[in-house]
Tab-separated table of C-alpha atoms in Angstrom:
chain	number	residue	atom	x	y	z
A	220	UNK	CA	22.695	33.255	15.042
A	221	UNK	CA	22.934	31.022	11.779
A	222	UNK	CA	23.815	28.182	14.035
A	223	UNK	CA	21.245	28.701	16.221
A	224	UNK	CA	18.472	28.628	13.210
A	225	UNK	CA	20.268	25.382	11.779
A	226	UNK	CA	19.993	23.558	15.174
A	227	UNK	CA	16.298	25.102	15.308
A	228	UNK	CA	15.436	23.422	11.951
A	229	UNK	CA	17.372	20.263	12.967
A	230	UNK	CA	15.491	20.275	16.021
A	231	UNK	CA	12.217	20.584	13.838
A	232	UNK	CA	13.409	17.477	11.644
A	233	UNK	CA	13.548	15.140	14.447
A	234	UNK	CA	10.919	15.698	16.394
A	235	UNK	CA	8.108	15.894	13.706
A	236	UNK	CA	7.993	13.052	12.189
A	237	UNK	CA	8.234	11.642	15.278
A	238	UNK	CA	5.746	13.028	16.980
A	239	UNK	CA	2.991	12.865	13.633
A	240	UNK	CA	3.840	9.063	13.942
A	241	UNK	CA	3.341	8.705	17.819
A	242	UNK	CA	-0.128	10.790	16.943
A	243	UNK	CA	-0.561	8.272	13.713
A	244	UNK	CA	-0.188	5.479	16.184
A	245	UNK	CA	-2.241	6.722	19.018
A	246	UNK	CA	-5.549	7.822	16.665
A	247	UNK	CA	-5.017	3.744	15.036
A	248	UNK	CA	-5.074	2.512	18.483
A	249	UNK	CA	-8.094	4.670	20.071
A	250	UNK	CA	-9.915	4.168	16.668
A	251	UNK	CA	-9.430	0.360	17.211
A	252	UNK	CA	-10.735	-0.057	20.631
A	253	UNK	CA	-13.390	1.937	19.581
A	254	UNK	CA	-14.532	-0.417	17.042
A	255	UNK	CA	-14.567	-3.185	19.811
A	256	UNK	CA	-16.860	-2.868	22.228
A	257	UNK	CA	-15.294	-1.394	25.584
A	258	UNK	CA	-16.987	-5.027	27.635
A	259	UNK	CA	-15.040	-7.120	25.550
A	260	UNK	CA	-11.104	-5.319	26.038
A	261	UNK	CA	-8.819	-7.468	27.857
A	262	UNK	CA	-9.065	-4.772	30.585
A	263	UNK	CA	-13.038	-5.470	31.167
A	264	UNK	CA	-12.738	-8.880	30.611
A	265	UNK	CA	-10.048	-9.534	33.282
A	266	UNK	CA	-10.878	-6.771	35.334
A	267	UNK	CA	-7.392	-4.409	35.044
A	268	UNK	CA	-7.480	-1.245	36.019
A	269	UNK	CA	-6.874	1.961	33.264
A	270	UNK	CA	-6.905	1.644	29.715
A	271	UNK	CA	-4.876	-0.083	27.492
A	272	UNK	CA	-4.206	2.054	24.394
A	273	UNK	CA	-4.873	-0.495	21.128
A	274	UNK	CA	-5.753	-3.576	23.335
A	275	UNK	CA	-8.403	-4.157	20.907
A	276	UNK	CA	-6.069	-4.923	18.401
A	277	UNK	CA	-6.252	-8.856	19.560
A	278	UNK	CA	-9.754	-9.185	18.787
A	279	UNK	CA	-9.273	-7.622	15.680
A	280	UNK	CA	-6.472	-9.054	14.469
A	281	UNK	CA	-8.359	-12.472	15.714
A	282	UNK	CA	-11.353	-11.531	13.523
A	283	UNK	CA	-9.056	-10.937	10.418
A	284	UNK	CA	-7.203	-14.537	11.141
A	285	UNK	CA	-10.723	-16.582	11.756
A	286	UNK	CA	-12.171	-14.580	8.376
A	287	UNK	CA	-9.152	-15.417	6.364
A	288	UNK	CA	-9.263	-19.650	7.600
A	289	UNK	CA	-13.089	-19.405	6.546
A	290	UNK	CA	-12.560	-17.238	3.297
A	291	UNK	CA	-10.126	-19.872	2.156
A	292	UNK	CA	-11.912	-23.139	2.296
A	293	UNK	CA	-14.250	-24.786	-0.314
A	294	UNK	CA	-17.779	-23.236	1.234
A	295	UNK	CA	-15.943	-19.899	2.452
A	296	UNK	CA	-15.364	-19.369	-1.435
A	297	UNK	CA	-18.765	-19.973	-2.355
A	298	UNK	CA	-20.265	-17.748	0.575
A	299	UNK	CA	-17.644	-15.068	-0.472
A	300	UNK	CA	-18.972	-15.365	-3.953
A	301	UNK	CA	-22.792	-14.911	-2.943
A	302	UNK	CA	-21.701	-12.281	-0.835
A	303	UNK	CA	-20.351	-10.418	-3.929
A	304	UNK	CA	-22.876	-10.984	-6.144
A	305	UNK	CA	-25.070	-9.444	-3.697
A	306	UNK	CA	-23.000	-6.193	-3.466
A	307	UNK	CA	-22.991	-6.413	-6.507
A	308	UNK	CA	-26.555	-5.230	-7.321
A	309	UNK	CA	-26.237	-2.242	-5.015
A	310	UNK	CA	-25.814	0.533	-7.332
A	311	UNK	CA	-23.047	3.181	-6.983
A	312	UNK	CA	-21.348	0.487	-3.968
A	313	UNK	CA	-20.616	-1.946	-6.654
A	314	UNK	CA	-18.418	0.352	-8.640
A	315	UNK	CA	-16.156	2.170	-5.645
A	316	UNK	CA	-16.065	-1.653	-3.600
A	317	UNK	CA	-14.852	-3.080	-7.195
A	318	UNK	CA	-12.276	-0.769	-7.547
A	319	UNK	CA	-11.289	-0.808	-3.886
A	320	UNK	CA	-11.095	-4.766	-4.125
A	321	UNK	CA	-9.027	-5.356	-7.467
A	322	UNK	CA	-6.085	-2.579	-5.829
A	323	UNK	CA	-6.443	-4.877	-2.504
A	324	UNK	CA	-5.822	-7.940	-4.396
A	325	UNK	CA	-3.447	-6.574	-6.346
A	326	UNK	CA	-1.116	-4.892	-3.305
A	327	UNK	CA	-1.833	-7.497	-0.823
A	328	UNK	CA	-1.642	-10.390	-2.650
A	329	UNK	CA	0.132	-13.614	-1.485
A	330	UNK	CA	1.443	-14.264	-4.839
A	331	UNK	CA	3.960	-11.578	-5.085
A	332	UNK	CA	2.405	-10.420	-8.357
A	333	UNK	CA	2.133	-6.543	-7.394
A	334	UNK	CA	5.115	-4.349	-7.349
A	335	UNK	CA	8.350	-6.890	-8.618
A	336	UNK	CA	11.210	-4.199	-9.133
A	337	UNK	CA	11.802	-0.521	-8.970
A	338	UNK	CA	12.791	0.450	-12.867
A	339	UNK	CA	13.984	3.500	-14.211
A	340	UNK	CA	11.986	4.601	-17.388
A	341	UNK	CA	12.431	7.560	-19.610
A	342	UNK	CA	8.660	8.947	-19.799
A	343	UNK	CA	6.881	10.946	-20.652
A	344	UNK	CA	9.366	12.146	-23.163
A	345	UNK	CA	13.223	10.986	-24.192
A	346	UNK	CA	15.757	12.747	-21.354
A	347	UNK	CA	13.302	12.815	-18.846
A	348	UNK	CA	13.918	9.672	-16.328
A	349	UNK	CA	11.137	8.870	-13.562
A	350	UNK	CA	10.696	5.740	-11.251
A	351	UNK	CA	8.276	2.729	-12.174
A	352	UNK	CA	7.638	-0.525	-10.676
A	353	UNK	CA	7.594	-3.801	-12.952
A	354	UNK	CA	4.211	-5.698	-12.262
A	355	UNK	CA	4.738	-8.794	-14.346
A	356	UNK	CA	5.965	-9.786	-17.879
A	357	UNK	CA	3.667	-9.589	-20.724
A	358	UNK	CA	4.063	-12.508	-23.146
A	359	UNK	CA	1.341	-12.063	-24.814
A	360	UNK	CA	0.011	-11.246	-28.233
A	361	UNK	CA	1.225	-7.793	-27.573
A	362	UNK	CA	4.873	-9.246	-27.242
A	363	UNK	CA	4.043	-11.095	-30.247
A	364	UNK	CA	3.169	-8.455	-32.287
A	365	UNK	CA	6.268	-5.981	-31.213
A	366	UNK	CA	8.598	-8.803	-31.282
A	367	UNK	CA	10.274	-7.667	-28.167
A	368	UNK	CA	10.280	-8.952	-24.686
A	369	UNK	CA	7.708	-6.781	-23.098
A	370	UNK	CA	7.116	-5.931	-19.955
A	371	UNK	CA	4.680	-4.302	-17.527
A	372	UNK	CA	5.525	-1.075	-15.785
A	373	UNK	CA	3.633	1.283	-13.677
A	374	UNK	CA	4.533	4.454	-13.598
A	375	UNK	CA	2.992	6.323	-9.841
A	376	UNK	CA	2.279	10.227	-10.126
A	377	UNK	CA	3.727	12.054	-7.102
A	378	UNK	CA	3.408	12.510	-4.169
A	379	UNK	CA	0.257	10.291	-4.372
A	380	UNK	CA	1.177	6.847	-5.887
A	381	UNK	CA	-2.377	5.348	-5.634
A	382	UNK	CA	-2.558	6.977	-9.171
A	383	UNK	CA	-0.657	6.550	-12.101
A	384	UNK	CA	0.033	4.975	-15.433
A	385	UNK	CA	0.047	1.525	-16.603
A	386	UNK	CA	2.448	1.091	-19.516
A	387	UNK	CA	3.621	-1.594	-21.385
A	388	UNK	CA	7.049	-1.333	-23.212
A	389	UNK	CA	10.481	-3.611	-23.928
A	390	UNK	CA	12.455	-4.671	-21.233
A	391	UNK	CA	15.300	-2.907	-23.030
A	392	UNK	CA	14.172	0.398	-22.530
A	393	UNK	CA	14.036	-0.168	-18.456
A	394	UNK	CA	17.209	0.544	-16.100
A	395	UNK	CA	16.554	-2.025	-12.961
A	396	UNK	CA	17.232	-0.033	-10.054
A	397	UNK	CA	19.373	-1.875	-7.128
A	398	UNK	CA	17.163	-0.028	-4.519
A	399	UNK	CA	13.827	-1.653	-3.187
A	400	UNK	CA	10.278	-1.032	-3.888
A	401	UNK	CA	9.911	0.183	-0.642
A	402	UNK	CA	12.963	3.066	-0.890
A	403	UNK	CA	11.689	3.837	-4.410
A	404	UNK	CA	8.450	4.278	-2.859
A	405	UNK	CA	9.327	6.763	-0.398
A	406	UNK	CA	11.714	8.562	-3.014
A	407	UNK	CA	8.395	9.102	-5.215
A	408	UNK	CA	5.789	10.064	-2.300
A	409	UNK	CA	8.649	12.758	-0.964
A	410	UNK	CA	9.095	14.236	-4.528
A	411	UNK	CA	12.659	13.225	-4.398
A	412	UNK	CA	13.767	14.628	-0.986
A	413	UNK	CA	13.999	11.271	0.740
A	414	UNK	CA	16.926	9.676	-0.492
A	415	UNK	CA	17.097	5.605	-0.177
A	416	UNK	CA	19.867	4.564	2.324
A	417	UNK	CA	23.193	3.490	0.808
């Protein structure tokens, strides 16, 4: 009978996440082509028959290409700009598409000046270790003034990492961590029961 639970539960641990990621998958697609309108699918416009789950996904990911080429030109800039200023005046927007663009830039940006390394930091107390990701080195008058190399941690709060702490402290006092951001990431968000691979 014990067996026949464990196999049960090992059963269960398979085919969940599999099948909440098939449903992930499925809802991204449908909500996709149902952004686009249903004339302009590849199925319409060369007359297949059925539907193709996420074939709207090549206009969008068309859109996002063209946007990006005009976004990163000389006038793009500019009509970017004007475009901000403008949502800028629209009260209560301004603050949420602010905040919403600055942890955009920051994740997605090209520069690889988001999340460097996975650290291990004793917070919030000596004896107690947690997981934080180096954003950048601070060289600053802060640096000056400790004397120290300094660096710039951020420390996520589980099992949602979208908030957390920003904390600045000497490189001495951080443990690098051989795994990557992305296992370190998945270690926080499952409160420690994924472990990174080997």
């Amino acid at each position: 009978m014990k067996n026949l639970r464990n196999y049960f539960i090992s059963g269960l641990l398979f085919w969940i996440p599999l099948g909440l990621s098939i449903v992930v998958i499925k809802f991204f697609l449908e909500l996709v082509n149902d952004i686009v309108p249903s004339k302009y699918l590849p199925e319409a416009l060369f007359n297949l028959e059925g539907n193709i789950p996420g074939s709207g996904i090549i206009w969008v990911l068309l859109i996002l290409v063209v946007t990006g080429l005009l976004v990163n030109n000389f006038i793009g800039r500019k009509l970017v700009k004007i475009w901000e200023n403008l949502l800028d005046k629209i009260p209560g927007f301004r603050g949420i598409y602010k905040a919403l663009k600055q942890l955009s830039d920051t994740v997605l940006s090209p520069s690889g000046n988001s999340f460097k390394k996975a650290l291990l930091v004793e917070y919030p107390r000596k004896g107690m270790w947690t997981i934080a990701f180096q954003t950048g080195n601070y060289q600053g008058e802060i640096a000056t003034k400790i004397g120290e190399e300094i660096i710039n941690i951020y420390v996520p709060t589980t099992p949602n990492p979208t908030s957390g702490f920003f904390i600045m402290l000497p490189k001495k006092d951080t443990i690098e961590l051989d795994m990557s951001v992305d296992e370190a990431f998945k270690l926080v968000i499952s409160t420690g029961v994924v472990e990174p691979s080997k």
